Amino acid sequence: MRLLEWQGRAILEKEGIPVPAGGRATTRNAAREAASAAGGAVVLKAQVPVGGRGKAGGIRMARDPDEAARIAGEMLGSELKGLPIHELLVVEAVAPVSEHYLSVALDRRRRAPVMIYSPRGGVDIEEVARTDPGAIRQVPIPPLEGPLPFRLRQLVSPAPPELRKPLAAIAGKLYHIFTRYEATLAEINPLAETERGLVALDAKLILDDDHRPGDQFAGLADALVDPLEADARAVGMSYVRLEGDIGVLGNGAGLVMATLDLVAQAGGRPANFLDIGGGARAERVRKGVELIRRDGKAKVLFVNVFGGITRCDEVAQGVVEATVRSGLPMVIRLTGTNEAEGRAILSRAGLVPVHTMEEGAARAVALAKEAQP
Ligand code: GDP
Ligand code: MN
């Protein structure tokens, strides 16, 4: 699970690594207010889960709150590397004297974490890795020993002497974050040298998908819980956001996974995983479709319900109600108990169910392509 910058930043801040003052904004006015609060000149940063935002135009400077509002208006609703920008982080613009790179990554070959530091951080770090690999220091950390002081000194030894101590202190904190939050990557690039000392201007954290929830997340709930996924869980459903444009709804995790595979095989990209659970009733289907609508990426819905204890007529009723509200084209595959009654309900509403999952996947992919602008 890759955290957005603002989420990773919340963890750095909680664990005592300095970050610039700032706040989140989803509207022009919120950006204006955040800029006023931050004290004037700000940097607006697209909150999308990709790197290289700086070079792609996802990081922009504004001199005052009015300009911040104008730029926020341009950024919000636009796309960065194919991902819609729904949210910005608005932070005070600090002027870096120098930019450093610092990270802890899992080195699977060594079976140990490795810490990486370079005094030549910033947006060109990949270029530095290629042309000047000597400027990047790597220090493996034996997990049972941890980041002993001599290792941290070794790590930051390429830095100017006066920066070594504060860099080593931040490196120790970053290692602590890496283990405590069960990350596979914790990266700060750039870690900026400023007049006030070192400040983390970016935060990239990838948590192990199997990380154990625990009290380290206390006070961070807001930063780490996806409200959509939480609402789904609250009603006993399981929702995972994906990147594509075909909404998928089914009952049973295995069936939904198989549906995602078939959609991908048919050349489409699922917008989500949604398991509405067993014994799915009309009301649950309606709620499920609502969740997919709120997510906002789906251009077509593929409902795949396999009966057993699930009654098809109940499901069909939910599909009909949900269709009326969703305004999205729907492909429905329905089999099982009371199948004939279910199909009759769908037909009466002018909906045509497909007979197999493969046929459904192909239809959904075709409809999604038609819906492209
Ligand atoms: P990334 O390109 O997605 O890694 O986004 P970053 O958050 O690292 O921002 C890219 C670049 O923008 C950084 O390397 C900095 O040079 C610059 N930048 C980001 N935040 C600030 C800031 O607060 N002040 C200034 N002056 N530059 C910033
Ligand atoms: Mn960065």
mmCIF file of C-alpha atoms and ligand atoms in Angstrom:
data_model
loop_
_atom_site.group_PDB
_atom_site.id
_atom_site.type_symbol
_atom_site.label_atom_id
_atom_site.label_comp_id
_atom_site.label_asym_id
_atom_site.label_seq_id
_atom_site.Cartn_x
_atom_site.Cartn_y
_atom_site.Cartn_z
ATOM 1 C CA MET A 1 0.000 0.000 0.000
ATOM 2 C CA ARG A 2 1.577 3.174 -1.226
ATOM 3 C CA LEU A 3 0.653 6.159 0.907
ATOM 4 C CA LEU A 4 -0.020 9.547 -0.587
ATOM 5 C CA GLU A 5 2.488 12.242 0.273
ATOM 6 C CA TRP A 6 0.269 13.866 2.909
ATOM 7 C CA GLN A 7 -0.234 10.519 4.635
ATOM 8 C CA GLY A 8 3.467 9.731 4.709
ATOM 9 C CA ARG A 9 4.154 13.258 5.853
ATOM 10 C CA ALA A 10 1.749 12.794 8.797
ATOM 11 C CA ILE A 11 3.839 9.822 9.914
ATOM 12 C CA LEU A 12 7.157 11.679 9.549
ATOM 13 C CA GLU A 13 5.728 14.560 11.565
ATOM 14 C CA LYS A 14 4.396 12.257 14.278
ATOM 15 C CA GLU A 15 7.800 10.618 14.606
ATOM 16 C CA GLY A 16 9.639 13.904 14.927
ATOM 17 C CA ILE A 17 11.021 14.609 11.446
ATOM 18 C CA PRO A 18 10.502 18.293 10.525
ATOM 19 C CA VAL A 19 8.119 19.002 7.629
ATOM 20 C CA PRO A 20 7.060 22.390 6.201
ATOM 21 C CA ALA A 21 3.824 23.919 7.543
ATOM 22 C CA GLY A 22 0.835 23.234 5.336
ATOM 23 C CA GLY A 23 -2.555 21.666 4.797
ATOM 24 C CA ARG A 24 -4.695 19.799 2.297
ATOM 25 C CA ALA A 25 -7.131 21.331 -0.156
ATOM 26 C CA THR A 26 -9.758 19.931 -2.512
ATOM 27 C CA THR A 27 -11.128 23.312 -3.647
ATOM 28 C CA ARG A 28 -9.739 26.669 -4.816
ATOM 29 C CA ASN A 29 -10.966 28.387 -1.689
ATOM 30 C CA ALA A 30 -9.458 25.776 0.583
ATOM 31 C CA ALA A 31 -6.148 26.299 -1.251
ATOM 32 C CA ARG A 32 -6.416 30.053 -0.707
ATOM 33 C CA GLU A 33 -7.043 29.520 3.017
ATOM 34 C CA ALA A 34 -4.232 27.005 3.332
ATOM 35 C CA ALA A 35 -1.892 29.475 1.633
ATOM 36 C CA SER A 36 -2.933 32.286 3.998
ATOM 37 C CA ALA A 37 -2.395 30.009 6.975
ATOM 38 C CA ALA A 38 1.027 28.971 5.672
ATOM 39 C CA GLY A 39 1.966 32.629 5.476
ATOM 40 C CA GLY A 40 2.012 33.595 1.802
ATOM 41 C CA ALA A 41 4.304 31.985 -0.758
ATOM 42 C CA VAL A 42 3.455 28.294 -1.091
ATOM 43 C CA VAL A 43 4.075 25.169 -3.120
ATOM 44 C CA LEU A 44 1.001 23.330 -4.429
ATOM 45 C CA LYS A 45 1.510 19.595 -4.719
ATOM 46 C CA ALA A 46 -0.758 17.111 -6.529
ATOM 47 C CA GLN A 47 -1.701 14.224 -4.221
ATOM 48 C CA VAL A 48 -1.500 11.327 -6.636
ATOM 49 C CA PRO A 49 0.321 8.052 -6.002
ATOM 50 C CA VAL A 50 3.096 8.500 -8.565
ATOM 51 C CA GLY A 51 6.647 9.798 -8.478
ATOM 52 C CA GLY A 52 8.208 12.369 -10.747
ATOM 53 C CA ARG A 53 5.460 14.895 -10.091
ATOM 54 C CA GLY A 54 7.939 17.760 -10.161
ATOM 55 C CA LYS A 55 8.970 17.051 -13.741
ATOM 56 C CA ALA A 56 5.397 16.324 -14.853
ATOM 57 C CA GLY A 57 3.985 19.667 -13.651
ATOM 58 C CA GLY A 58 2.401 18.355 -10.445
ATOM 59 C CA ILE A 59 4.419 20.675 -8.173
ATOM 60 C CA ARG A 60 3.745 24.421 -8.633
ATOM 61 C CA MET A 61 4.772 27.566 -6.792
ATOM 62 C CA ALA A 62 2.450 30.453 -5.881
ATOM 63 C CA ARG A 63 3.559 33.831 -4.526
ATOM 64 C CA ASP A 64 0.393 34.646 -2.585
ATOM 65 C CA PRO A 65 -3.018 33.183 -1.622
ATOM 66 C CA ASP A 66 -4.768 34.566 -4.735
ATOM 67 C CA GLU A 67 -2.258 32.998 -7.043
ATOM 68 C CA ALA A 68 -2.522 29.784 -5.018
ATOM 69 C CA ALA A 69 -6.285 29.750 -5.613
ATOM 70 C CA ARG A 70 -5.828 30.338 -9.344
ATOM 71 C CA ILE A 71 -3.252 27.564 -9.714
ATOM 72 C CA ALA A 72 -5.342 25.213 -7.547
ATOM 73 C CA GLY A 73 -8.204 25.817 -9.984
ATOM 74 C CA GLU A 74 -5.963 24.729 -12.859
ATOM 75 C CA MET A 75 -4.628 21.668 -11.073
ATOM 76 C CA LEU A 76 -7.789 20.277 -9.441
ATOM 77 C CA GLY A 77 -9.749 18.176 -11.891
ATOM 78 C CA SER A 78 -6.836 17.913 -14.300
ATOM 79 C CA GLU A 79 -4.745 14.795 -14.744
ATOM 80 C CA LEU A 80 -1.172 13.985 -13.845
ATOM 81 C CA LYS A 81 0.351 10.980 -15.582
ATOM 82 C CA GLY A 82 -3.171 9.760 -16.307
ATOM 83 C CA LEU A 83 -4.409 10.078 -12.718
ATOM 84 C CA PRO A 84 -7.075 12.612 -11.748
ATOM 85 C CA ILE A 85 -5.987 15.242 -9.208
ATOM 86 C CA HIS A 86 -8.663 15.403 -6.501
ATOM 87 C CA GLU A 87 -6.528 16.856 -3.771
ATOM 88 C CA LEU A 88 -3.571 19.169 -3.205
ATOM 89 C CA LEU A 89 -1.096 19.583 -0.412
ATOM 90 C CA VAL A 90 -0.383 23.281 0.093
ATOM 91 C CA VAL A 91 2.872 23.913 1.967
ATOM 92 C CA GLU A 92 4.929 26.949 2.813
ATOM 93 C CA ALA A 93 7.609 27.491 0.181
ATOM 94 C CA VAL A 94 10.947 26.980 1.837
ATOM 95 C CA ALA A 95 14.117 27.789 -0.063
ATOM 96 C CA PRO A 96 16.469 24.799 -0.016
ATOM 97 C CA VAL A 97 20.199 25.503 0.270
ATOM 98 C CA SER A 98 20.819 21.928 -0.842
ATOM 99 C CA GLU A 99 18.691 18.844 -1.483
ATOM 100 C CA HIS A 100 19.546 15.397 -0.119
ATOM 101 C CA TYR A 101 18.186 11.914 -0.675
ATOM 102 C CA LEU A 102 17.504 9.525 2.203
ATOM 103 C CA SER A 103 15.670 6.206 2.245
ATOM 104 C CA VAL A 104 15.277 2.815 3.863
ATOM 105 C CA ALA A 105 14.320 0.032 1.488
ATOM 106 C CA LEU A 106 13.933 -3.691 1.746
ATOM 107 C CA ASP A 107 16.806 -5.416 -0.031
ATOM 108 C CA ARG A 108 15.314 -8.803 -0.771
ATOM 109 C CA ARG A 109 18.579 -10.210 -2.098
ATOM 110 C CA ARG A 110 20.402 -9.372 1.121
ATOM 111 C CA ARG A 111 17.309 -10.165 3.185
ATOM 112 C CA ALA A 112 17.844 -6.997 5.130
ATOM 113 C CA PRO A 113 16.895 -3.359 5.065
ATOM 114 C CA VAL A 114 19.334 -1.112 3.271
ATOM 115 C CA MET A 115 19.722 2.590 3.975
ATOM 116 C CA ILE A 116 20.538 4.872 1.081
ATOM 117 C CA TYR A 117 21.840 8.419 1.226
ATOM 118 C CA SER A 118 23.008 10.920 -1.351
ATOM 119 C CA PRO A 119 24.030 14.564 -0.968
ATOM 120 C CA ARG A 120 22.721 15.026 -4.521
ATOM 121 C CA GLY A 121 18.990 14.509 -3.940
ATOM 122 C CA GLY A 122 16.059 16.115 -5.735
ATOM 123 C CA VAL A 123 14.237 15.357 -8.940
ATOM 124 C CA ASP A 124 17.340 14.116 -10.753
ATOM 125 C CA ILE A 125 18.238 11.294 -8.365
ATOM 126 C CA GLU A 126 17.745 8.609 -11.050
ATOM 127 C CA GLU A 127 20.102 10.538 -13.303
ATOM 128 C CA VAL A 128 22.655 10.748 -10.476
ATOM 129 C CA ALA A 129 22.351 6.981 -9.925
ATOM 130 C CA ARG A 130 23.199 6.439 -13.580
ATOM 131 C CA THR A 131 25.938 8.972 -14.137
ATOM 132 C CA ASP A 132 27.525 9.300 -10.717
ATOM 133 C CA PRO A 133 26.776 6.140 -8.698
ATOM 134 C CA GLY A 134 29.569 7.042 -6.284
ATOM 135 C CA ALA A 135 27.406 9.913 -5.023
ATOM 136 C CA ILE A 136 24.956 7.401 -3.602
ATOM 137 C CA ARG A 137 25.901 5.578 -0.417
ATOM 138 C CA GLN A 138 24.239 2.283 0.533
ATOM 139 C CA VAL A 139 24.531 0.725 3.966
ATOM 140 C CA PRO A 140 22.811 -2.601 4.702
ATOM 141 C CA ILE A 141 21.380 -2.799 8.214
ATOM 142 C CA PRO A 142 21.442 -6.245 9.875
ATOM 143 C CA PRO A 143 17.893 -6.332 11.261
ATOM 144 C CA LEU A 144 18.880 -7.781 14.644
ATOM 145 C CA GLU A 145 21.441 -5.033 15.239
ATOM 146 C CA GLY A 146 19.561 -2.094 13.806
ATOM 147 C CA PRO A 147 20.985 1.271 12.811
ATOM 148 C CA LEU A 148 23.952 1.436 15.203
ATOM 149 C CA PRO A 149 25.587 4.888 15.340
ATOM 150 C CA PHE A 150 28.666 3.815 13.374
ATOM 151 C CA ARG A 151 26.465 2.634 10.512
ATOM 152 C CA LEU A 152 24.583 5.914 10.398
ATOM 153 C CA ARG A 153 27.902 7.802 10.419
ATOM 154 C CA GLN A 154 29.066 5.654 7.526
ATOM 155 C CA LEU A 155 25.806 6.352 5.687
ATOM 156 C CA VAL A 156 25.999 10.139 5.879
ATOM 157 C CA SER A 157 29.777 10.482 5.541
ATOM 158 C CA PRO A 158 29.500 11.944 1.989
ATOM 159 C CA ALA A 159 27.631 14.952 3.478
ATOM 160 C CA PRO A 160 29.288 18.263 4.372
ATOM 161 C CA PRO A 161 30.672 17.882 7.944
ATOM 162 C CA GLU A 162 28.231 20.271 9.612
ATOM 163 C CA LEU A 163 25.245 18.313 8.270
ATOM 164 C CA ARG A 164 26.388 14.842 9.287
ATOM 165 C CA LYS A 165 25.018 14.868 12.832
ATOM 166 C CA PRO A 166 21.512 16.147 12.010
ATOM 167 C CA LEU A 167 21.361 13.836 8.969
ATOM 168 C CA ALA A 168 22.296 10.811 11.067
ATOM 169 C CA ALA A 169 19.588 11.737 13.596
ATOM 170 C CA ILE A 170 16.921 11.882 10.877
ATOM 171 C CA ALA A 171 18.223 8.645 9.346
ATOM 172 C CA GLY A 172 17.758 6.931 12.721
ATOM 173 C CA LYS A 173 14.174 8.207 12.925
ATOM 174 C CA LEU A 174 13.444 7.077 9.374
ATOM 175 C CA TYR A 175 14.719 3.578 10.176
ATOM 176 C CA HIS A 176 12.465 3.549 13.235
ATOM 177 C CA ILE A 177 9.496 4.468 11.012
ATOM 178 C CA PHE A 178 10.448 1.770 8.513
ATOM 179 C CA THR A 179 10.277 -0.987 11.154
ATOM 180 C CA ARG A 180 7.490 0.352 13.353
ATOM 181 C CA TYR A 181 5.071 0.905 10.473
ATOM 182 C CA GLU A 182 6.206 -2.263 8.673
ATOM 183 C CA ALA A 183 7.175 -0.440 5.507
ATOM 184 C CA THR A 184 8.941 -1.857 2.472
ATOM 185 C CA LEU A 185 10.102 1.647 1.548
ATOM 186 C CA ALA A 186 10.475 4.895 3.477
ATOM 187 C CA GLU A 187 11.944 7.664 1.346
ATOM 188 C CA ILE A 188 12.549 11.387 1.793
ATOM 189 C CA ASN A 189 13.537 13.120 -1.427
ATOM 190 C CA PRO A 190 14.345 15.899 -1.142
ATOM 191 C CA LEU A 191 15.455 16.199 2.443
ATOM 192 C CA ALA A 192 16.238 19.898 2.231
ATOM 193 C CA GLU A 193 18.890 21.898 4.002
ATOM 194 C CA THR A 194 17.264 25.216 4.910
ATOM 195 C CA GLU A 195 18.013 28.147 7.188
ATOM 196 C CA ARG A 196 15.957 26.400 9.867
ATOM 197 C CA GLY A 197 17.801 23.114 9.484
ATOM 198 C CA LEU A 198 16.803 19.942 7.666
ATOM 199 C CA VAL A 199 13.198 19.677 6.452
ATOM 200 C CA ALA A 200 11.502 16.770 4.656
ATOM 201 C CA LEU A 201 9.983 18.314 1.510
ATOM 202 C CA ASP A 202 8.548 15.033 0.240
ATOM 203 C CA ALA A 203 7.500 11.740 1.818
ATOM 204 C CA LYS A 204 7.105 8.387 0.136
ATOM 205 C CA LEU A 205 6.027 5.445 2.254
ATOM 206 C CA ILE A 206 5.009 2.010 1.062
ATOM 207 C CA LEU A 207 3.584 -0.165 3.825
ATOM 208 C CA ASP A 208 3.691 -3.931 3.567
ATOM 209 C CA ASP A 209 0.188 -5.001 2.560
ATOM 210 C CA ASP A 210 0.335 -7.504 5.410
ATOM 211 C CA HIS A 211 1.372 -4.946 8.016
ATOM 212 C CA ARG A 212 -0.230 -5.486 11.409
ATOM 213 C CA PRO A 213 -2.476 -2.686 12.543
ATOM 214 C CA GLY A 214 -1.352 -1.394 15.910
ATOM 215 C CA ASP A 215 -1.090 1.577 18.216
ATOM 216 C CA GLN A 216 1.586 3.212 16.058
ATOM 217 C CA PHE A 217 -1.356 4.372 13.950
ATOM 218 C CA ALA A 218 -3.053 6.119 16.896
ATOM 219 C CA GLY A 219 -3.920 9.674 15.958
ATOM 220 C CA LEU A 220 -3.244 8.882 12.308
ATOM 221 C CA ALA A 221 -6.570 7.178 11.565
ATOM 222 C CA ASP A 222 -7.589 10.077 9.396
ATOM 223 C CA ALA A 223 -4.354 9.839 7.460
ATOM 224 C CA LEU A 224 -4.437 6.131 6.861
ATOM 225 C CA VAL A 225 -8.020 4.990 6.520
ATOM 226 C CA ASP A 226 -9.602 5.327 3.130
ATOM 227 C CA PRO A 227 -13.123 6.582 3.980
ATOM 228 C CA LEU A 228 -14.638 4.627 1.102
ATOM 229 C CA GLU A 229 -13.027 1.364 2.165
ATOM 230 C CA ALA A 230 -13.963 2.064 5.793
ATOM 231 C CA ASP A 231 -17.632 2.682 4.915
ATOM 232 C CA ALA A 232 -17.666 -0.572 2.952
ATOM 233 C CA ARG A 233 -16.213 -2.463 5.895
ATOM 234 C CA ALA A 234 -18.779 -0.929 8.247
ATOM 235 C CA VAL A 235 -21.567 -2.646 6.300
ATOM 236 C CA GLY A 236 -19.679 -5.914 5.919
ATOM 237 C CA MET A 237 -18.425 -5.367 2.376
ATOM 238 C CA SER A 238 -14.916 -5.351 1.114
ATOM 239 C CA TYR A 239 -13.851 -2.556 -1.255
ATOM 240 C CA VAL A 240 -10.451 -1.890 -2.792
ATOM 241 C CA ARG A 241 -9.775 0.978 -5.168
ATOM 242 C CA LEU A 242 -8.040 0.094 -8.430
ATOM 243 C CA GLU A 243 -6.908 2.258 -11.312
ATOM 244 C CA GLY A 244 -9.208 1.410 -14.226
ATOM 245 C CA ASP A 245 -12.689 2.377 -15.444
ATOM 246 C CA ILE A 246 -14.798 -0.781 -15.154
ATOM 247 C CA GLY A 247 -16.693 -1.029 -11.871
ATOM 248 C CA VAL A 248 -16.885 -4.612 -10.598
ATOM 249 C CA LEU A 249 -19.371 -5.898 -8.043
ATOM 250 C CA GLY A 250 -19.833 -9.499 -7.017
ATOM 251 C CA ASN A 251 -20.474 -11.786 -4.080
ATOM 252 C CA GLY A 252 -17.548 -13.762 -2.709
ATOM 253 C CA ALA A 253 -13.905 -12.706 -2.836
ATOM 254 C CA GLY A 254 -12.932 -15.555 -5.190
ATOM 255 C CA LEU A 255 -15.650 -14.720 -7.685
ATOM 256 C CA VAL A 256 -14.740 -11.039 -7.671
ATOM 257 C CA MET A 257 -11.036 -11.834 -8.158
ATOM 258 C CA ALA A 258 -11.905 -14.107 -11.076
ATOM 259 C CA THR A 259 -14.034 -11.312 -12.521
ATOM 260 C CA LEU A 260 -11.116 -8.879 -12.285
ATOM 261 C CA ASP A 261 -8.936 -11.394 -14.116
ATOM 262 C CA LEU A 262 -11.474 -11.854 -16.890
ATOM 263 C CA VAL A 263 -11.885 -8.111 -17.322
ATOM 264 C CA ALA A 264 -8.113 -7.763 -17.605
ATOM 265 C CA GLN A 265 -7.929 -10.681 -20.045
ATOM 266 C CA ALA A 266 -10.604 -9.035 -22.182
ATOM 267 C CA GLY A 267 -8.363 -5.959 -22.404
ATOM 268 C CA GLY A 268 -10.082 -3.825 -19.767
ATOM 269 C CA ARG A 269 -9.027 -2.256 -16.479
ATOM 270 C CA PRO A 270 -11.116 -2.739 -13.333
ATOM 271 C CA ALA A 271 -11.891 0.403 -11.308
ATOM 272 C CA ASN A 272 -12.283 -1.522 -8.067
ATOM 273 C CA PHE A 273 -12.684 -4.763 -6.182
ATOM 274 C CA LEU A 274 -16.045 -5.021 -4.415
ATOM 275 C CA ASP A 275 -17.281 -8.085 -2.595
ATOM 276 C CA ILE A 276 -20.778 -7.424 -1.262
ATOM 277 C CA GLY A 277 -20.683 -10.643 0.745
ATOM 278 C CA GLY A 278 -22.842 -13.728 0.743
ATOM 279 C CA GLY A 279 -26.606 -13.709 0.924
ATOM 280 C CA ALA A 280 -26.557 -10.476 -1.048
ATOM 281 C CA ARG A 281 -29.897 -8.695 -0.923
ATOM 282 C CA ALA A 282 -31.278 -5.941 -3.126
ATOM 283 C CA GLU A 283 -30.289 -3.344 -0.548
ATOM 284 C CA ARG A 284 -26.665 -4.515 -0.500
ATOM 285 C CA VAL A 285 -26.363 -4.366 -4.271
ATOM 286 C CA ARG A 286 -27.750 -0.849 -4.204
ATOM 287 C CA LYS A 287 -25.221 0.156 -1.487
ATOM 288 C CA GLY A 288 -22.414 -1.496 -3.433
ATOM 289 C CA VAL A 289 -23.238 0.411 -6.598
ATOM 290 C CA GLU A 290 -23.325 3.592 -4.519
ATOM 291 C CA LEU A 291 -19.766 2.931 -3.298
ATOM 292 C CA ILE A 292 -18.535 2.487 -6.871
ATOM 293 C CA ARG A 293 -20.293 5.715 -7.850
ATOM 294 C CA ARG A 294 -18.636 7.596 -4.994
ATOM 295 C CA ASP A 295 -15.238 6.302 -6.094
ATOM 296 C CA GLY A 296 -16.071 7.989 -9.385
ATOM 297 C CA LYS A 297 -13.792 6.158 -11.818
ATOM 298 C CA ALA A 298 -16.198 3.597 -13.306
ATOM 299 C CA LYS A 299 -17.673 4.283 -16.743
ATOM 300 C CA VAL A 300 -19.522 0.970 -16.774
ATOM 301 C CA LEU A 301 -20.576 -1.541 -14.110
ATOM 302 C CA PHE A 302 -20.134 -5.266 -14.288
ATOM 303 C CA VAL A 303 -22.336 -7.034 -11.743
ATOM 304 C CA ASN A 304 -21.437 -10.680 -11.341
ATOM 305 C CA VAL A 305 -23.556 -12.567 -8.825
ATOM 306 C CA PHE A 306 -23.401 -16.279 -8.359
ATOM 307 C CA GLY A 307 -26.409 -17.613 -6.534
ATOM 308 C CA GLY A 308 -26.381 -20.258 -3.901
ATOM 309 C CA ILE A 309 -27.962 -18.839 -0.843
ATOM 310 C CA THR A 310 -28.079 -15.578 -2.808
ATOM 311 C CA ARG A 311 -31.497 -15.117 -4.370
ATOM 312 C CA CYS A 312 -31.330 -13.792 -7.910
ATOM 313 C CA ASP A 313 -34.719 -12.079 -7.750
ATOM 314 C CA GLU A 314 -33.559 -10.045 -4.739
ATOM 315 C CA VAL A 315 -30.333 -9.123 -6.515
ATOM 316 C CA ALA A 316 -32.185 -8.226 -9.708
ATOM 317 C CA GLN A 317 -34.414 -5.887 -7.700
ATOM 318 C CA GLY A 318 -31.323 -4.134 -6.317
ATOM 319 C CA VAL A 319 -29.743 -3.911 -9.735
ATOM 320 C CA VAL A 320 -32.851 -2.315 -11.184
ATOM 321 C CA GLU A 321 -33.051 0.259 -8.382
ATOM 322 C CA ALA A 322 -29.330 0.979 -8.581
ATOM 323 C CA THR A 323 -29.372 1.337 -12.375
ATOM 324 C CA VAL A 324 -32.035 3.966 -12.229
ATOM 325 C CA ARG A 325 -29.865 6.036 -9.882
ATOM 326 C CA SER A 326 -26.383 5.347 -11.216
ATOM 327 C CA GLY A 327 -26.867 6.465 -14.783
ATOM 328 C CA LEU A 328 -24.101 4.049 -15.805
ATOM 329 C CA PRO A 329 -24.394 1.263 -18.349
ATOM 330 C CA MET A 330 -24.595 -2.104 -16.596
ATOM 331 C CA VAL A 331 -23.645 -5.591 -17.565
ATOM 332 C CA ILE A 332 -25.202 -8.254 -15.374
ATOM 333 C CA ARG A 333 -24.435 -11.890 -14.939
ATOM 334 C CA LEU A 334 -26.790 -13.635 -12.601
ATOM 335 C CA THR A 335 -27.082 -17.339 -11.854
ATOM 336 C CA GLY A 336 -28.446 -19.444 -9.053
ATOM 337 C CA THR A 337 -31.528 -19.620 -6.862
ATOM 338 C CA ASN A 338 -34.624 -18.081 -8.480
ATOM 339 C CA GLU A 339 -32.637 -17.293 -11.604
ATOM 340 C CA ALA A 340 -35.702 -17.239 -13.872
ATOM 341 C CA GLU A 341 -37.472 -14.743 -11.607
ATOM 342 C CA GLY A 342 -34.330 -12.614 -11.491
ATOM 343 C CA ARG A 343 -34.036 -12.521 -15.246
ATOM 344 C CA ALA A 344 -37.708 -11.660 -15.571
ATOM 345 C CA ILE A 345 -37.259 -8.652 -13.286
ATOM 346 C CA LEU A 346 -34.248 -7.475 -15.300
ATOM 347 C CA SER A 347 -36.062 -7.927 -18.616
ATOM 348 C CA ARG A 348 -39.100 -6.020 -17.388
ATOM 349 C CA ALA A 349 -36.770 -3.108 -16.586
ATOM 350 C CA GLY A 350 -35.238 -3.290 -20.057
ATOM 351 C CA LEU A 351 -31.913 -4.748 -18.816
ATOM 352 C CA VAL A 352 -30.333 -7.722 -20.519
ATOM 353 C CA PRO A 353 -28.342 -10.168 -18.458
ATOM 354 C CA VAL A 354 -25.381 -11.963 -20.022
ATOM 355 C CA HIS A 355 -25.015 -15.710 -19.705
ATOM 356 C CA THR A 356 -21.338 -16.220 -18.905
ATOM 357 C CA MET A 357 -18.616 -14.329 -17.095
ATOM 358 C CA GLU A 358 -16.530 -14.204 -20.277
ATOM 359 C CA GLU A 359 -19.378 -12.687 -22.250
ATOM 360 C CA GLY A 360 -19.956 -10.188 -19.448
ATOM 361 C CA ALA A 361 -16.296 -9.164 -19.326
ATOM 362 C CA ALA A 362 -16.193 -8.666 -23.095
ATOM 363 C CA ARG A 363 -19.384 -6.554 -23.013
ATOM 364 C CA ALA A 364 -18.146 -4.416 -20.133
ATOM 365 C CA VAL A 365 -14.838 -3.754 -21.889
ATOM 366 C CA ALA A 366 -16.628 -2.804 -25.106
ATOM 367 C CA LEU A 367 -18.976 -0.429 -23.254
ATOM 368 C CA ALA A 368 -16.070 1.189 -21.402
ATOM 369 C CA LYS A 369 -14.298 1.809 -24.718
ATOM 370 C CA GLU A 370 -17.445 3.407 -26.151
ATOM 371 C CA ALA A 371 -17.654 5.647 -23.111
ATOM 372 C CA GLN A 372 -14.160 7.063 -23.769
ATOM 373 C CA PRO A 373 -14.314 10.743 -24.719
HETATM 374 P P1 GDP B 1 8.244 14.395 -6.813
HETATM 375 O O1 GDP B 1 8.804 14.990 -8.073
HETATM 376 O O2 GDP B 1 6.958 13.662 -7.077
HETATM 377 O O3 GDP B 1 9.233 13.553 -6.065
HETATM 378 O O4 GDP B 1 7.818 15.634 -5.877
HETATM 379 P P2 GDP B 1 8.645 16.412 -4.742
HETATM 380 O O5 GDP B 1 7.728 16.641 -3.608
HETATM 381 O O6 GDP B 1 9.926 15.745 -4.441
HETATM 382 O O7 GDP B 1 8.920 17.818 -5.420
HETATM 383 C C1 GDP B 1 9.755 17.944 -6.554
HETATM 384 C C2 GDP B 1 10.701 19.092 -6.382
HETATM 385 O O8 GDP B 1 9.981 20.276 -6.113
HETATM 386 C C3 GDP B 1 11.651 18.930 -5.200
HETATM 387 O O9 GDP B 1 12.817 18.227 -5.532
HETATM 388 C C4 GDP B 1 11.965 20.371 -4.844
HETATM 389 O O10 GDP B 1 13.035 20.836 -5.622
HETATM 390 C C5 GDP B 1 10.715 21.099 -5.253
HETATM 391 N N1 GDP B 1 9.922 21.384 -4.041
HETATM 392 C C6 GDP B 1 9.038 20.588 -3.411
HETATM 393 N N2 GDP B 1 8.579 21.172 -2.312
HETATM 394 C C7 GDP B 1 9.178 22.384 -2.227
HETATM 395 C C8 GDP B 1 9.133 23.495 -1.322
HETATM 396 O O11 GDP B 1 8.424 23.515 -0.320
HETATM 397 N N3 GDP B 1 9.906 24.560 -1.620
HETATM 398 C C9 GDP B 1 10.692 24.612 -2.719
HETATM 399 N N4 GDP B 1 11.410 25.678 -2.963
HETATM 400 N N5 GDP B 1 10.780 23.602 -3.568
HETATM 401 C C10 GDP B 1 10.041 22.505 -3.343
HETATM 402 MN MN MN B 2 10.293 13.660 -4.337
#
